[in-house]
Every structure is written in structure tokens, then in C-alpha cells.
XYZ file of C-alpha atoms in Angstrom:
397
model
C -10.177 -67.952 -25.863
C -8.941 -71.584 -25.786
C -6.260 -72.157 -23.230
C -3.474 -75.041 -24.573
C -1.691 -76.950 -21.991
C 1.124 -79.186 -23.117
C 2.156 -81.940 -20.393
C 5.305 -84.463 -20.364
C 5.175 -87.379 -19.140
C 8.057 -88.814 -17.432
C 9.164 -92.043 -16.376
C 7.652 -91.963 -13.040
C 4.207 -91.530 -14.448
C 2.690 -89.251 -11.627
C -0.318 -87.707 -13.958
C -2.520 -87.232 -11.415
C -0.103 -85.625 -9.500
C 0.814 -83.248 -12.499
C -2.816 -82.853 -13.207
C -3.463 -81.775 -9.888
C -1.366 -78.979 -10.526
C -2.876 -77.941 -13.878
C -5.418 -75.094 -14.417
C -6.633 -73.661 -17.658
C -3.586 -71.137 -18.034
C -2.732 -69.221 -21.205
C 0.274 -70.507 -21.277
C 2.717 -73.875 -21.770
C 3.399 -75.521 -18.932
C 6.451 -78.125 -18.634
C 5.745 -80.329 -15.204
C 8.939 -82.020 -14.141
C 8.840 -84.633 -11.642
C 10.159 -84.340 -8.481
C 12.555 -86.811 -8.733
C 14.086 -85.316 -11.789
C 15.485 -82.647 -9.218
C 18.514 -83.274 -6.640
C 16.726 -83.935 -2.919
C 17.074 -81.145 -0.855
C 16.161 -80.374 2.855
C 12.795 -80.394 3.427
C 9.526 -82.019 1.488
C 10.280 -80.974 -2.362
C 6.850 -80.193 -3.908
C 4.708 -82.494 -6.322
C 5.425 -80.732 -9.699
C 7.310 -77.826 -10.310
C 6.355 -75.672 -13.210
C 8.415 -74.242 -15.747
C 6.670 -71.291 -17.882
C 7.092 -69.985 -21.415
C 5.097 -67.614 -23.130
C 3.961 -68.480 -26.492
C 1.780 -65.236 -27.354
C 3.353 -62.250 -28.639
C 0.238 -59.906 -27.464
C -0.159 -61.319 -24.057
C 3.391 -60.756 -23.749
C 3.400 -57.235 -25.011
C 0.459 -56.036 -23.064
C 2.140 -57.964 -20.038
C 5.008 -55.150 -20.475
C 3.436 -52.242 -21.034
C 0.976 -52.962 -17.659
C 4.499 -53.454 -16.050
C 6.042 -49.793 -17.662
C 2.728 -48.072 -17.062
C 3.223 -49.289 -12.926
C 7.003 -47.986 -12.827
C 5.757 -44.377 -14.814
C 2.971 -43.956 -12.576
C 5.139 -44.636 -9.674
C 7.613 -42.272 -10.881
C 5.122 -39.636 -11.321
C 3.787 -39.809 -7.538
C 7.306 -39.415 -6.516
C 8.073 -36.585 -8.538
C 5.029 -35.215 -7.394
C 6.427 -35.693 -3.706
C 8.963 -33.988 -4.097
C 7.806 -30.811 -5.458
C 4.929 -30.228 -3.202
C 7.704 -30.709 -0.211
C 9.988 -27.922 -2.151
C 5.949 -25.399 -2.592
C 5.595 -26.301 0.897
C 8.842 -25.282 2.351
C 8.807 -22.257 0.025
C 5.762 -21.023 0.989
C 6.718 -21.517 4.652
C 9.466 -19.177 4.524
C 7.630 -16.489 2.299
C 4.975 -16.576 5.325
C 7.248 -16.671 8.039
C 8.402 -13.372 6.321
C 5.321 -11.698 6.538
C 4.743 -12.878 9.907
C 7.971 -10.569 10.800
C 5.777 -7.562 8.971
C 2.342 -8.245 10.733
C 2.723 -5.868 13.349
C 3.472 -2.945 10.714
C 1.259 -3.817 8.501
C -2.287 -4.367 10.888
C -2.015 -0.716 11.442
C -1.305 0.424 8.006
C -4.623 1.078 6.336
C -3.364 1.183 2.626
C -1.246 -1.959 1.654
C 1.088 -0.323 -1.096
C 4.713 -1.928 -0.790
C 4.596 -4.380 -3.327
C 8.109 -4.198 -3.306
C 8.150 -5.731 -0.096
C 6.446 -8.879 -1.086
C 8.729 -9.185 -3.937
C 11.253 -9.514 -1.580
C 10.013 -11.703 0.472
C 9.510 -14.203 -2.477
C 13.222 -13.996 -2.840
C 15.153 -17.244 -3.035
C 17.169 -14.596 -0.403
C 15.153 -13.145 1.746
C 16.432 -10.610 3.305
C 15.409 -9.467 7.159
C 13.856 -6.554 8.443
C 15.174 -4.206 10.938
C 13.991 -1.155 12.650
C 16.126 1.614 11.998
C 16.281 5.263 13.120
C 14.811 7.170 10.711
C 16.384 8.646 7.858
C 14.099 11.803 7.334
C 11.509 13.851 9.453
C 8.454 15.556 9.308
C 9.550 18.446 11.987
C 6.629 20.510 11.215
C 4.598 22.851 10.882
C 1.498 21.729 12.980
C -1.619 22.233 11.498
C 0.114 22.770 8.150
C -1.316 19.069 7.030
C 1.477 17.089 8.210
C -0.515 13.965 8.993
C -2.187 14.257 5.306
C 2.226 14.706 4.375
C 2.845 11.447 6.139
C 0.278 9.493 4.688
C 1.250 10.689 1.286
C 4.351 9.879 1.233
C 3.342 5.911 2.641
C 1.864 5.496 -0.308
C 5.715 5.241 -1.816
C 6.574 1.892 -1.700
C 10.270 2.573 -0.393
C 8.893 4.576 2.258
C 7.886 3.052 6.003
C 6.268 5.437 8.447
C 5.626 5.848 12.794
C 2.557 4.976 13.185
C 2.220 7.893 15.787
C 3.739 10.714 17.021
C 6.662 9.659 18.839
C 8.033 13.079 20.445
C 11.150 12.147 21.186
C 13.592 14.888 20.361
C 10.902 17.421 22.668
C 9.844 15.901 25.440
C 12.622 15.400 28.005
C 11.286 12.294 29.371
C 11.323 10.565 26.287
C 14.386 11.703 24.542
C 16.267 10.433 28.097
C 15.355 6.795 27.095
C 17.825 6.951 24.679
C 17.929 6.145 20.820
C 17.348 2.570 21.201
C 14.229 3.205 23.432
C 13.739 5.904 19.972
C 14.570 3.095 17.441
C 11.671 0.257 19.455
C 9.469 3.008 18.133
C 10.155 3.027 14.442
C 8.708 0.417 12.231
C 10.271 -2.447 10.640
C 11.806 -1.799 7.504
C 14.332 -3.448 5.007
C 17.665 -1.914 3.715
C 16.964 1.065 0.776
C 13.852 1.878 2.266
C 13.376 5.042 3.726
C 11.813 5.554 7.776
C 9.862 8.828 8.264
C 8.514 10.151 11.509
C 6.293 13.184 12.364
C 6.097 15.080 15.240
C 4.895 18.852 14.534
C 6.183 20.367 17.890
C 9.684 19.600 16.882
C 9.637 22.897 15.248
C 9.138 25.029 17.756
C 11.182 23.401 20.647
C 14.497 25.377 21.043
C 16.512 21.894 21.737
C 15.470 19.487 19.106
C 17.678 20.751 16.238
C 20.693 20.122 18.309
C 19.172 16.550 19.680
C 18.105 15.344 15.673
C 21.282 16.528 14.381
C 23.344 14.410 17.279
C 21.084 11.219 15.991
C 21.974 11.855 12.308
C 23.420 15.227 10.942
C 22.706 14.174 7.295
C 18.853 13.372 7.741
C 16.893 14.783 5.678
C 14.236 17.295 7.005
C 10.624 18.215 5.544
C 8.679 21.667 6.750
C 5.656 22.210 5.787
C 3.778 25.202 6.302
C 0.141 27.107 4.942
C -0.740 30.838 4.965
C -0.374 32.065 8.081
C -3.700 33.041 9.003
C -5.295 30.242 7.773
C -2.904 28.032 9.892
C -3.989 30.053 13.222
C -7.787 30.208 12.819
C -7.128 26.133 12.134
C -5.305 25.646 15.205
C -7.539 27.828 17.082
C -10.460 25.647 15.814
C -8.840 22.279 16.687
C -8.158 23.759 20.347
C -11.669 24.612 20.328
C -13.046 21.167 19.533
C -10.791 19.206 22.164
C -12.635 21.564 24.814
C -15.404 20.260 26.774
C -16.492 22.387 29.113
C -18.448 20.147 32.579
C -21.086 22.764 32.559
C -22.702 26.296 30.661
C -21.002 28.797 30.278
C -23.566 30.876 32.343
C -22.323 28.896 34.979
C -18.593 29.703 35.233
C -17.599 32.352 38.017
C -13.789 32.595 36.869
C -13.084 33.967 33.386
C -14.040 32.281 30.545
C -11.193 29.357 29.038
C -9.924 30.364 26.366
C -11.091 28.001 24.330
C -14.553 28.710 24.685
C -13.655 32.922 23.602
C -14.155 33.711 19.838
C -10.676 33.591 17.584
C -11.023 37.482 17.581
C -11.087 38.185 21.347
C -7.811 35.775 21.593
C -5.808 37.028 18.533
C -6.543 41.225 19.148
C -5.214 42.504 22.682
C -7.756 44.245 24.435
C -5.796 47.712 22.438
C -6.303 46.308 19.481
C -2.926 44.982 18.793
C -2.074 41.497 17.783
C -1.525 39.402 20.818
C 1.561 38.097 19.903
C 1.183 35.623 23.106
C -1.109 34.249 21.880
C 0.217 30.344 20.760
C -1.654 30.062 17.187
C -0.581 34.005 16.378
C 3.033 32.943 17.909
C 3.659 29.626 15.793
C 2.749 31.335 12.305
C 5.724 33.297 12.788
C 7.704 30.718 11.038
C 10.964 32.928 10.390
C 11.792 32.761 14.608
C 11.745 29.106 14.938
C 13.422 28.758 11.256
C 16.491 30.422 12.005
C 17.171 28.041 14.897
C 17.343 25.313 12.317
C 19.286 26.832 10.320
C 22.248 27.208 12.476
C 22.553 23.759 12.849
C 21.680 22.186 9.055
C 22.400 23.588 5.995
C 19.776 24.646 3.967
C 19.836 21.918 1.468
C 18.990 19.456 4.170
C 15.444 21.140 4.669
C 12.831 21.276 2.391
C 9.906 23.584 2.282
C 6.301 22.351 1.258
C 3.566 23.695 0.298
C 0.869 23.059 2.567
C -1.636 25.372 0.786
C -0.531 23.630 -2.494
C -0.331 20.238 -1.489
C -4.008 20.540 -0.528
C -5.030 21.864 -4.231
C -2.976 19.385 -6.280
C -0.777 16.675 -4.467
C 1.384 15.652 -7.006
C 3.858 18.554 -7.659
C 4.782 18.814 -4.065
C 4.453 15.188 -4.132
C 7.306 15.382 -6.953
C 9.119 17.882 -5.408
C 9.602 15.212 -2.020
C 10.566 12.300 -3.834
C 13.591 14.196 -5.471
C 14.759 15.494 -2.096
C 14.344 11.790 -0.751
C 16.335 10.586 -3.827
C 13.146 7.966 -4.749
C 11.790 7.099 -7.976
C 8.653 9.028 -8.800
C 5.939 6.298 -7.887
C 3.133 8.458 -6.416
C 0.950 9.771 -9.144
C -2.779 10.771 -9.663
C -3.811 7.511 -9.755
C -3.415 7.730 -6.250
C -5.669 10.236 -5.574
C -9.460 11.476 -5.885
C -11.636 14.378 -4.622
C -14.055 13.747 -2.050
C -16.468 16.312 -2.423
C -17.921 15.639 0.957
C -14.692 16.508 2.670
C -13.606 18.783 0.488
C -10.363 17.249 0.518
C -8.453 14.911 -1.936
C -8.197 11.222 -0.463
C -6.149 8.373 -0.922
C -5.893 5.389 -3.297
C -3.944 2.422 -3.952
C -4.186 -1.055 -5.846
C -6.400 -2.364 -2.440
C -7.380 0.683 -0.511
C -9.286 3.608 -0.579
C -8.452 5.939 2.640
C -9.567 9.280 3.762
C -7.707 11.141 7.133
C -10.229 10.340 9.602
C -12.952 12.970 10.791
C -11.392 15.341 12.662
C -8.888 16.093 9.961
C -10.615 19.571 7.389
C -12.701 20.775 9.852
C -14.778 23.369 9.007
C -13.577 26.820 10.458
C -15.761 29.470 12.290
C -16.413 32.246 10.639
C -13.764 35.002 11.522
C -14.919 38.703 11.102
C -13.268 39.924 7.847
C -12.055 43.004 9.407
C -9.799 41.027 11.527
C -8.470 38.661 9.012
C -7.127 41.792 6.748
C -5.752 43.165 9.857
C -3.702 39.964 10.705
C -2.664 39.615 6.814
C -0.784 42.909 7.122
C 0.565 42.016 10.212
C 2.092 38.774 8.961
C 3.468 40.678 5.763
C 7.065 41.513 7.454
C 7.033 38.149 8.886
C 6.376 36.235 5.832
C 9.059 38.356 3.618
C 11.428 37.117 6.385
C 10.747 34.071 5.984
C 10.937 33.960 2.069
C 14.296 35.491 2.708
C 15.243 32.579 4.659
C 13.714 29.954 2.569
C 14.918 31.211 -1.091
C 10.911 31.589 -1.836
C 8.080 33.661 -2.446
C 5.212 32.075 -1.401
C 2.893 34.420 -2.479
C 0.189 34.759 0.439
C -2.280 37.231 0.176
C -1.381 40.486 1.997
C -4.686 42.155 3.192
């Protein structure tokens, strides 16, 4: 492309001067002189050019190079300004879960969506440990660990982690309810805080202590046939024994640990040894009634434990309502291990089975003295349908 330079020449006659200052522009240039300009401080320069554009194109692509600058420094701004916004968002949606990190390293299955919803709440609100709202008071070896993890799987309901055994063990309960409330895990308001301790059942003063922390808490008891309960707590006593040498080698009588279930359940008569602790807790009606002078009946409910073992669900069911939660636990949550023998646990993430010493396998008990311990237990049980509303329907002989 040709360039065209137009030049004036004025009286003074300075070409060289002007042409000094000529390049081969695409554009008209008008050089003045310098003395065609009022004298001003300082050395005035030799030419002073004056521009005009005098093609359309040049001058329309001139303009869009000068929009397509201002949009693309629009967009990097805009750009700023909403990765600051994701940034600062996502800071306080982690900062959240930071407060939850403690509750959630122990907690095997990850269910509570509902708690990251929250957290991704333009208002988010804040945790809080809180004394809990219901408890597993019993009955031990009745499944209430399997109960407690269960129920976890609800995503409005936040679980101890352990046994805490405050309401029946003096020591503890004289901390006080804060020391009590350290103990429970963080939770946010509408969700509901369960802890388990199985010997609250039988301890004469925790119904009085729990109903001095909360007389409306709600209160979950689960039991299993009474027989089958003993020989399982017999076997669990048995395993946590570890004798230092043979049993040739003891002088003293042998522990009792290390007798067969028969020998500790029959006196030496024949009679059922009553004093004996597995025989004595399977008398549910005797520790019942102490309950029941101090909550009413609604405020306890009775599960299943031989039931909830079979087929989760309907006890499952049967716990929300009492808890006043949406049914969210279903059989999706749930599949046989044939290994164990035992239904384990499922969620979205997780797969989780109670850890090994959880369905052991029991001895073999002589048959004679399992029918002899049914009958026994008959009077007992029919008080304690009497007591409960319910027929449980345990086998007899």
C-alpha cells in the first residue's frame, strides 16, 4: 500500500526541517512552522504535526482494536471479582467443616448430607454440643452398639463416640453436666444427640440422675430372649479372660470365667443361680420397674433385639417415629454378610461391619440346660410383657 503525504509550505520555507520530520505514514500530515505558533517557555520543536485520517477502514479497524482492549479488560475484571467472591465462599464452607473434623475422623460412615447442605448456606449456622436428647440405657448384650450405629446412619441423628457412663459411675456423674456435655459430639439445632451406655439399666440411681438432666428425653431399651442374652454375655466374659498360666496350674478355684456356662448358671442343687450376673440381668422386669416410677411409659421404647437382628428396618421404623424423624433409613442401607452372619451397614460412601468381636460365635450349651432356663424365665418374661404392653413371644422350653 502506497502511503500519501501532503506537505504545506509556508512562508518561512523550512523543508528540510519539515522533511526531517516526515516518514511514510498512512496518513495526511499538515507541518506548521514553528513560528506560526505563539513562543512559549522553553525550545518549541521544529514542526508540529497535525493528523487527519483519510481512510474509512483504517479508521474502523483502529476502533474496534480500541473496543476489543476495553472488553477484554472488562472481562479480566469481572473475572476478578468472582473468583474473590468462589474464594471467600469456599473459605467459609471449609472453615465449617473444619468445626466438624473432630466428629467426623471417627465416624466411619459419612451419611449427613444434610450437614453439608448447611454448611453451603449463605447462613451458616454453628455447631454446638448439646446434652443429648435420647438414650440408649440398655440392655447390654441386647445389640446396642449394632442400635447406635443404626440409627447414625439417620442423617438428623449425631452419636458418642463411646460409652460415656456418666449417669453410673459416681466419679463421672460428679463432674457435672458440662464435664457430660464436653463428651457429646458436635451437632446443629434439629438434630438429634444419642448416647449408649448399657449399664444404665441396671444401676438403681441413674433413672433419677437422667431424669434431673432432662425429664422429657426420650429413652430406647432394647432387649433379646433371655437365654440367648446370658449365654452371650457369658461368652463375651469368657473371651476378655486371659488366664497367665494352665489351668492345671491354678491351686485356688477355678475363675469363673474359665468354668463352662452350665456350672455358673445351675447351683450346685440344681437350681438356677440367680447370683449369677448374666442369669440376674435377663430378668428385665426388676430393673424395669425402677424406670418406670420415674418416666412414663410413653417416654421408653422397647426394641426388638432378636428382630432387629433378622430384619432392621421395622424396628428401624418403629425408632424413627418415637424420635419424631423422617423415615430415611431403608434397605438400601443394609446387606447380609454371610461370613458374619450378621446384616452390615451401607451408605452413599461406606460400607461398615461392627468390628470382630461383635456376633461371636457361642459355645455350645447342653440342651438340657437351655430348656431348663426357658421355663425358668417364663414368669419373668410374662412380667415383663405386663409391664411393657407386649408379648414378645420367646420360646418357653
Amino acid at each position: 500500500m502506497e502511503s500519501r503525504i501532503q506537505m504545506t509550505q509556508l512562508p518561512n520555507k523550512r523543508t528540510e526541517g519539515y522533511k526531517s520530520c516526515s516518514q511514510s505514514l498512512p496518513l495526511d500530515i499538515l507541518w506548521l512552522p514553528r513560528s506560526s505558533f505563539r513562543p512559549a517557555e522553553g525550545e518549541l520543536a521544529d514542526c508540529v504535526l497535525v493528523v487527519g485520517v483519510s481512510r474509512p477502514k483504517l479508521a474502523a479497524a483502529l476502533l474496534s482494536v480500541t473496543l476489543l482492549s476495553l472488553f477484554l479488560t472488562f472481562h479480566v475484571l469481572y473475572d476478578s471479582a468472582i473468583y474473590s467472591i468462589q474464594a471467600a465462599s469456599m473459605a467459609s464452607v471449609n472453615e465449617g467443616r473444619k468445626i466438624l473434623q473432630s466428629v467426623e475422623n471417627s465416624r466411619t460412615i459419612s451419611h449427613p448430607m444434610a450437614l453439608r447442605k448447611r454448611l453451603k448456606s449463605p447462613r451458616t449456622p454453628r455447631p454446638a454440643r448439646r446434652l443429648p436428647q435420647a438414650l440408649i440405657i440398655g440392655v447390654r448384650k441386647c445389640g446396642t452398639r449394632a442400635l447406635l450405629e443404626m440409627l447414625y446412619l439417620h442423617p438428623m441423628v449425631q452419636k458418642a463416640s463411646g460409652e460415656v457412663h456418666f449417669f453410673d459411675r459416681d466419679e463421672n456423674y460428679a463432674q457435672g453436666l458440662e464435664w457430660y456435655r464436653s463428651k457429646m459430639p458436635l451437632s446443629f439445632k434439629g438434630q438429634i444427640t444419642i448416647e449408649k451406655s448399657p449399664s444404665y439399666f441396671v444401676t438403681p440411681e441413674v433413672p433419677e440422675r437422667v431424669r434431673a438432666m432432662n425429664s422429657t428425653v426420650r429413652l430406647l431399651l432394647i432387649v433379646r430372649e433371655p437365654v440367648t442374652r446370658a449365654i452371650s454375655d457369658y461368652t463375651q466374659l469368657r473371651s476378655r479372660a486371659t488366664p497367665s498360666a494352665p489351668a492345671m496350674a491354678f491351686t485356688g478355684p477355678m475363675p469363673d470365667a474359665a468354668k463352662p456356662f452350665e456350672h455358673l448358671a445351675l447351683s450346685p442343687d440344681g437350681s438356677i443361680n440367680i447370683a449369677y450376673r448374666p442369669i440376674a440381668i435377663s430378668l428385665y422386669h426388676a430393673y424395669l420397674h425402677r424406670w418406670l416410677e420415674v418416666f412414663p411409659r410413653e417416654q421408653i421404647l422397647v426394641v426388638n433385639g432378636d428382630q432387629l437382628i433378622e430384619d432392621p428396618v421395622p424396628q428401624l421404623r418403629r425408632i424413627e417415629n418415637f424420635l419424631g424423624l423422617e423415615h430415611k433409613i431403608g434397605r438400601r442401607n443394609f446387606y447380609f454378610n454371610e461370613t458374619k452372619g450378621f446384616y452390615c451397614l451401607r451408605n452413599d460412601t461406606t460400607d461398615k461391619c461392627l468390628r470382630e468381636t461383635k456376633g461371636r460365635k457361642h459355645p455350645r450349651v447342653d440342651p438340657a440346660v437351655v430348656t431348663k432356663l426357658r421355663k425358668f424365665f417364663v414368669q419373668h418374661n410374662q412380667r415383663f410383657y405386663d409391664l411393657i404392653g407386649e408379648d414378645l413371644g420367646w420360646p418357653e422350653d
